[in-house]
PDB file of C-alpha atoms in Angstrom:
ATOM      1  CA  LYS U   1     -10.660  -7.128 -19.130  1.00  0.00           C
ATOM      2  CA  LYS U   2     -14.118  -5.653 -18.663  1.00  0.00           C
ATOM      3  CA  GLY U   3     -15.357  -2.747 -20.672  1.00  0.00           C
ATOM      4  CA  ASN U   4     -17.374  -1.272 -23.465  1.00  0.00           C
ATOM      5  CA  LEU U   5     -16.425   0.698 -26.564  1.00  0.00           C
ATOM      6  CA  TYR U   6     -17.160   4.428 -26.719  1.00  0.00           C
ATOM      7  CA  SER U   7     -16.618   7.004 -29.429  1.00  0.00           C
ATOM      8  CA  MET U   8     -15.769  10.524 -28.376  1.00  0.00           C
ATOM      9  CA  MET U   9     -13.642  13.444 -29.423  1.00  0.00           C
ATOM     10  CA  PRO U  10     -10.418  13.918 -27.441  1.00  0.00           C
ATOM     11  CA  ASN U  11     -11.294  17.504 -26.479  1.00  0.00           C
ATOM     12  CA  GLU U  12     -14.897  17.056 -25.276  1.00  0.00           C
ATOM     13  CA  PRO U  13     -16.533  14.635 -22.815  1.00  0.00           C
ATOM     14  CA  LYS U  14     -19.449  13.776 -25.107  1.00  0.00           C
ATOM     15  CA  SER U  15     -20.038  10.164 -26.210  1.00  0.00           C
ATOM     16  CA  TYR U  16     -21.343   9.733 -29.777  1.00  0.00           C
ATOM     17  CA  TRP U  17     -21.931   5.995 -29.662  1.00  0.00           C
ATOM     18  CA  ASP U  18     -21.169   3.007 -27.507  1.00  0.00           C
ATOM     19  CA  PHE U  19     -20.988  -0.753 -27.843  1.00  0.00           C
ATOM     20  CA  LYS U  20     -21.825  -2.821 -24.788  1.00  0.00           C
ATOM     21  CA  ALA U  21     -19.364  -5.712 -24.766  1.00  0.00           C
ATOM     22  CA  ALA U  22     -20.943  -8.941 -23.513  1.00  0.00           C
ATOM     23  CA  GLY U  23     -18.935  -9.784 -20.405  1.00  0.00           C
ATOM     24  CA  GLY U  24     -16.114  -7.480 -21.450  1.00  0.00           C
ATOM     25  CA  LEU U  25     -13.522  -7.058 -24.166  1.00  0.00           C
ATOM     26  CA  VAL U  26     -10.643  -9.512 -24.526  1.00  0.00           C
ATOM     27  CA  ASN U  27      -7.192  -8.124 -25.285  1.00  0.00           C
ATOM     28  CA  GLN U  28      -6.784  -5.532 -28.077  1.00  0.00           C
ATOM     29  CA  ILE U  29      -9.193  -4.043 -30.585  1.00  0.00           C
ATOM     30  CA  VAL U  30      -7.928  -4.405 -34.162  1.00  0.00           C
ATOM     31  CA  ARG U  31      -8.710  -1.532 -36.512  1.00  0.00           C
ATOM     32  CA  ASP U  32      -8.503  -2.108 -40.247  1.00  0.00           C
ATOM     33  CA  SER U  33      -9.681   0.816 -42.350  1.00  0.00           C
ATOM     34  CA  ASN U  34     -13.200   1.668 -41.087  1.00  0.00           C
ATOM     35  CA  SER U  35     -13.743  -1.660 -39.328  1.00  0.00           C
ATOM     36  CA  LEU U  36     -13.087  -2.670 -35.733  1.00  0.00           C
ATOM     37  CA  PHE U  37     -12.535  -6.353 -34.913  1.00  0.00           C
ATOM     38  CA  PHE U  38     -12.495  -7.602 -31.329  1.00  0.00           C
ATOM     39  CA  ALA U  39     -13.309 -10.554 -29.111  1.00  0.00           C
ATOM     40  CA  CYS U  40     -15.452 -10.667 -25.980  1.00  0.00           C
ATOM     41  CA  ASP U  41     -15.823 -12.939 -22.980  1.00  0.00           C
ATOM     42  CA  ASP U  42     -19.028 -14.336 -24.516  1.00  0.00           C
ATOM     43  CA  MET U  43     -16.801 -16.401 -26.914  1.00  0.00           C
ATOM     44  CA  ASN U  44     -17.781 -14.239 -29.918  1.00  0.00           C
ATOM     45  CA  VAL U  45     -15.621 -12.300 -32.358  1.00  0.00           C
ATOM     46  CA  TYR U  46     -17.243  -9.039 -33.511  1.00  0.00           C
ATOM     47  CA  ARG U  47     -16.967  -6.652 -36.420  1.00  0.00           C
ATOM     48  CA  ILE U  48     -18.402  -3.157 -36.304  1.00  0.00           C
ATOM     49  CA  ASP U  49     -17.865  -0.487 -38.937  1.00  0.00           C
ATOM     50  CA  VAL U  50     -17.097   3.077 -37.908  1.00  0.00           C
ATOM     51  CA  PRO U  51     -16.960   5.361 -40.955  1.00  0.00           C
ATOM     52  CA  ASN U  52     -16.549   8.393 -38.663  1.00  0.00           C
ATOM     53  CA  VAL U  53     -16.562   9.324 -34.986  1.00  0.00           C
ATOM     54  CA  TYR U  54     -20.349   9.871 -35.019  1.00  0.00           C
ATOM     55  CA  THR U  55     -21.526   6.611 -36.633  1.00  0.00           C
ATOM     56  CA  LYS U  56     -21.192   2.890 -35.977  1.00  0.00           C
ATOM     57  CA  SER U  57     -22.895  -0.102 -37.546  1.00  0.00           C
ATOM     58  CA  PHE U  58     -22.918  -3.663 -36.271  1.00  0.00           C
ATOM     59  CA  VAL U  59     -21.766  -5.995 -39.072  1.00  0.00           C
ATOM     60  CA  TRP U  60     -21.504  -9.469 -37.503  1.00  0.00           C
ATOM     61  CA  LYS U  61     -20.580 -11.620 -34.546  1.00  0.00           C
ATOM     62  CA  SER U  62     -19.212 -15.137 -34.822  1.00  0.00           C
ATOM     63  CA  LEU U  63     -19.207 -17.744 -32.044  1.00  0.00           C
ATOM     64  CA  VAL U  64     -15.961 -19.720 -31.643  1.00  0.00           C
ATOM     65  CA  PRO U  65     -15.751 -23.046 -29.757  1.00  0.00           C
ATOM     66  CA  GLY U  66     -13.949 -21.894 -26.601  1.00  0.00           C
ATOM     67  CA  ILE U  67     -12.699 -19.147 -24.330  1.00  0.00           C
ATOM     68  CA  ILE U  68     -10.840 -16.338 -26.096  1.00  0.00           C
ATOM     69  CA  GLU U  69      -7.635 -14.899 -24.642  1.00  0.00           C
ATOM     70  CA  LYS U  70      -6.027 -13.185 -27.679  1.00  0.00           C
ATOM     71  CA  HIS U  71      -7.154 -10.528 -30.115  1.00  0.00           C
ATOM     72  CA  PRO U  72      -8.156 -11.636 -33.628  1.00  0.00           C
ATOM     73  CA  ARG U  73      -5.708 -11.590 -36.540  1.00  0.00           C
ATOM     74  CA  VAL U  74      -7.189  -9.712 -39.505  1.00  0.00           C
ATOM     75  CA  THR U  75      -6.219 -10.151 -43.165  1.00  0.00           C
ATOM     76  CA  ASN U  76      -7.791  -8.878 -46.392  1.00  0.00           C
ATOM     77  CA  ASP U  77     -10.242 -11.806 -46.585  1.00  0.00           C
ATOM     78  CA  MET U  78     -10.229 -13.549 -43.224  1.00  0.00           C
ATOM     79  CA  VAL U  79     -10.261 -13.064 -39.474  1.00  0.00           C
ATOM     80  CA  TYR U  80      -8.408 -15.742 -37.498  1.00  0.00           C
ATOM     81  CA  GLN U  81      -9.220 -16.413 -33.850  1.00  0.00           C
ATOM     82  CA  CYS U  82      -7.662 -18.847 -31.391  1.00  0.00           C
ATOM     83  CA  SER U  83      -9.884 -20.150 -28.579  1.00  0.00           C
ATOM     84  CA  LEU U  84      -9.444 -22.588 -25.710  1.00  0.00           C
ATOM     85  CA  SER U  85     -11.696 -25.446 -24.646  1.00  0.00           C
ATOM     86  CA  LYS U  86     -10.523 -29.018 -23.991  1.00  0.00           C
ATOM     87  CA  ASN U  87      -8.183 -28.413 -26.925  1.00  0.00           C
ATOM     88  CA  SER U  88      -7.208 -25.121 -28.441  1.00  0.00           C
ATOM     89  CA  THR U  89      -8.849 -24.325 -31.773  1.00  0.00           C
ATOM     90  CA  ILE U  90      -8.020 -21.819 -34.476  1.00  0.00           C
ATOM     91  CA  SER U  91     -11.020 -20.583 -36.462  1.00  0.00           C
ATOM     92  CA  ALA U  92     -10.935 -18.894 -39.882  1.00  0.00           C
ATOM     93  CA  ILE U  93     -13.832 -16.442 -40.183  1.00  0.00           C
ATOM     94  CA  ASP U  94     -14.984 -14.821 -43.439  1.00  0.00           C
ATOM     95  CA  ARG U  95     -14.192 -11.120 -42.993  1.00  0.00           C
ATOM     96  CA  ASP U  96     -17.308  -9.967 -44.858  1.00  0.00           C
ATOM     97  CA  SER U  97     -20.003 -12.345 -43.598  1.00  0.00           C
ATOM     98  CA  GLY U  98     -18.666 -13.532 -40.223  1.00  0.00           C
ATOM     99  CA  ARG U  99     -19.213 -17.170 -41.239  1.00  0.00           C
ATOM    100  CA  ILE U 100     -16.688 -19.704 -39.945  1.00  0.00           C
ATOM    101  CA  ILE U 101     -14.931 -21.212 -42.973  1.00  0.00           C
ATOM    102  CA  TRP U 102     -12.712 -23.774 -41.209  1.00  0.00           C
ATOM    103  CA  GLU U 103     -11.427 -24.731 -37.769  1.00  0.00           C
ATOM    104  CA  VAL U 104      -8.323 -26.666 -36.709  1.00  0.00           C
ATOM    105  CA  THR U 105      -8.364 -28.402 -33.332  1.00  0.00           C
ATOM    106  CA  GLY U 106      -5.020 -28.185 -31.539  1.00  0.00           C
ATOM    107  CA  GLY U 107      -3.952 -25.003 -33.329  1.00  0.00           C
ATOM    108  CA  VAL U 108      -2.847 -22.127 -31.123  1.00  0.00           C
ATOM    109  CA  ASP U 109      -1.889 -19.530 -33.728  1.00  0.00           C
ATOM    110  CA  LEU U 110      -1.706 -18.886 -37.461  1.00  0.00           C
ATOM    111  CA  LEU U 111       1.865 -18.283 -38.590  1.00  0.00           C
ATOM    112  CA  ALA U 112       1.232 -17.635 -42.292  1.00  0.00           C
ATOM    113  CA  GLN U 113      -1.470 -17.586 -44.949  1.00  0.00           C
ATOM    114  CA  SER U 114      -0.605 -18.102 -48.586  1.00  0.00           C
ATOM    115  CA  CYS U 115      -3.523 -18.470 -50.939  1.00  0.00           C
ATOM    116  CA  GLU U 116      -5.484 -16.759 -53.640  1.00  0.00           C
ATOM    117  CA  SER U 117      -8.762 -17.239 -51.791  1.00  0.00           C
ATOM    118  CA  PRO U 118      -9.421 -19.298 -48.655  1.00  0.00           C
ATOM    119  CA  PHE U 119     -13.176 -19.456 -49.249  1.00  0.00           C
ATOM    120  CA  ARG U 120     -15.455 -22.356 -50.124  1.00  0.00           C
ATOM    121  CA  ASP U 121     -16.657 -22.235 -53.679  1.00  0.00           C
ATOM    122  CA  VAL U 122     -20.296 -22.583 -54.752  1.00  0.00           C
ATOM    123  CA  LEU U 123     -20.081 -26.382 -54.590  1.00  0.00           C
ATOM    124  CA  GLY U 124     -18.822 -26.256 -51.017  1.00  0.00           C
ATOM    125  CA  GLN U 125     -15.223 -27.115 -51.914  1.00  0.00           C
ATOM    126  CA  VAL U 126     -12.455 -25.107 -50.285  1.00  0.00           C
ATOM    127  CA  ALA U 127     -10.425 -22.977 -52.636  1.00  0.00           C
ATOM    128  CA  HIS U 128      -6.710 -23.776 -52.822  1.00  0.00           C
ATOM    129  CA  GLY U 129      -4.603 -22.330 -50.055  1.00  0.00           C
ATOM    130  CA  VAL U 130      -1.912 -23.228 -47.578  1.00  0.00           C
ATOM    131  CA  HIS U 131      -2.037 -22.043 -43.982  1.00  0.00           C
ATOM    132  CA  ILE U 132       0.795 -22.678 -41.511  1.00  0.00           C
ATOM    133  CA  VAL U 133      -0.676 -23.430 -38.086  1.00  0.00           C
ATOM    134  CA  LEU U 134       1.288 -23.495 -34.811  1.00  0.00           C
ATOM    135  CA  PHE U 135       0.256 -26.265 -32.388  1.00  0.00           C
ATOM    136  CA  ARG U 136       0.424 -26.391 -28.586  1.00  0.00           C
ATOM    137  CA  ASN U 137       3.412 -28.794 -28.653  1.00  0.00           C
ATOM    138  CA  GLY U 138       5.449 -26.180 -30.556  1.00  0.00           C
ATOM    139  CA  ASN U 139       5.236 -27.900 -33.932  1.00  0.00           C
ATOM    140  CA  ALA U 140       4.200 -25.940 -36.999  1.00  0.00           C
ATOM    141  CA  ARG U 141       2.359 -27.695 -39.801  1.00  0.00           C
ATOM    142  CA  ASP U 142       1.278 -26.467 -43.186  1.00  0.00           C
ATOM    143  CA  GLU U 143      -2.207 -27.505 -44.195  1.00  0.00           C
ATOM    144  CA  ASP U 144      -3.936 -27.407 -47.539  1.00  0.00           C
ATOM    145  CA  TYR U 145      -7.474 -27.049 -46.295  1.00  0.00           C
ATOM    146  CA  GLU U 146      -8.916 -28.281 -49.572  1.00  0.00           C
ATOM    147  CA  GLN U 147      -7.764 -31.779 -48.539  1.00  0.00           C
ATOM    148  CA  SER U 148      -8.267 -31.495 -44.773  1.00  0.00           C
ATOM    149  CA  ASP U 149     -10.937 -33.479 -42.963  1.00  0.00           C
ATOM    150  CA  GLU U 150     -10.698 -31.028 -40.058  1.00  0.00           C
ATOM    151  CA  LEU U 151     -12.905 -28.527 -41.898  1.00  0.00           C
ATOM    152  CA  ARG U 152     -16.312 -27.842 -40.528  1.00  0.00           C
TER     153      ARG U 152
END
């Protein structure tokens, strides 16, 4: 579970960059295009961009409300992360900014996302979208987070 990220060529023992993971990496690193998404033991989800083997840039880190045991789920607009505290929580994180858009207490995984845009608009209202969340008791529930009072 411990570890840092390093970039190197497979045929030479030279490191081009590294990322010191706070407390260690949790589970898998998710690569999507030139971005790497991963969680650490410090209860943060991270995004770094790696346009090539020689370069990395830190984009954001986002603190979730509990201990992380799974890798993040990455979509075109969002990063979803499940964390454990007294109750499990699923957090929806804006892929570009790293800002938490909504959280659902009791959710253990996201089963589906169906929406044009899951972001808050300029007035702070959540854009239309349905997300199907799996709960600890095995039930799945679809939520329209425009109506939900579980939003942060």
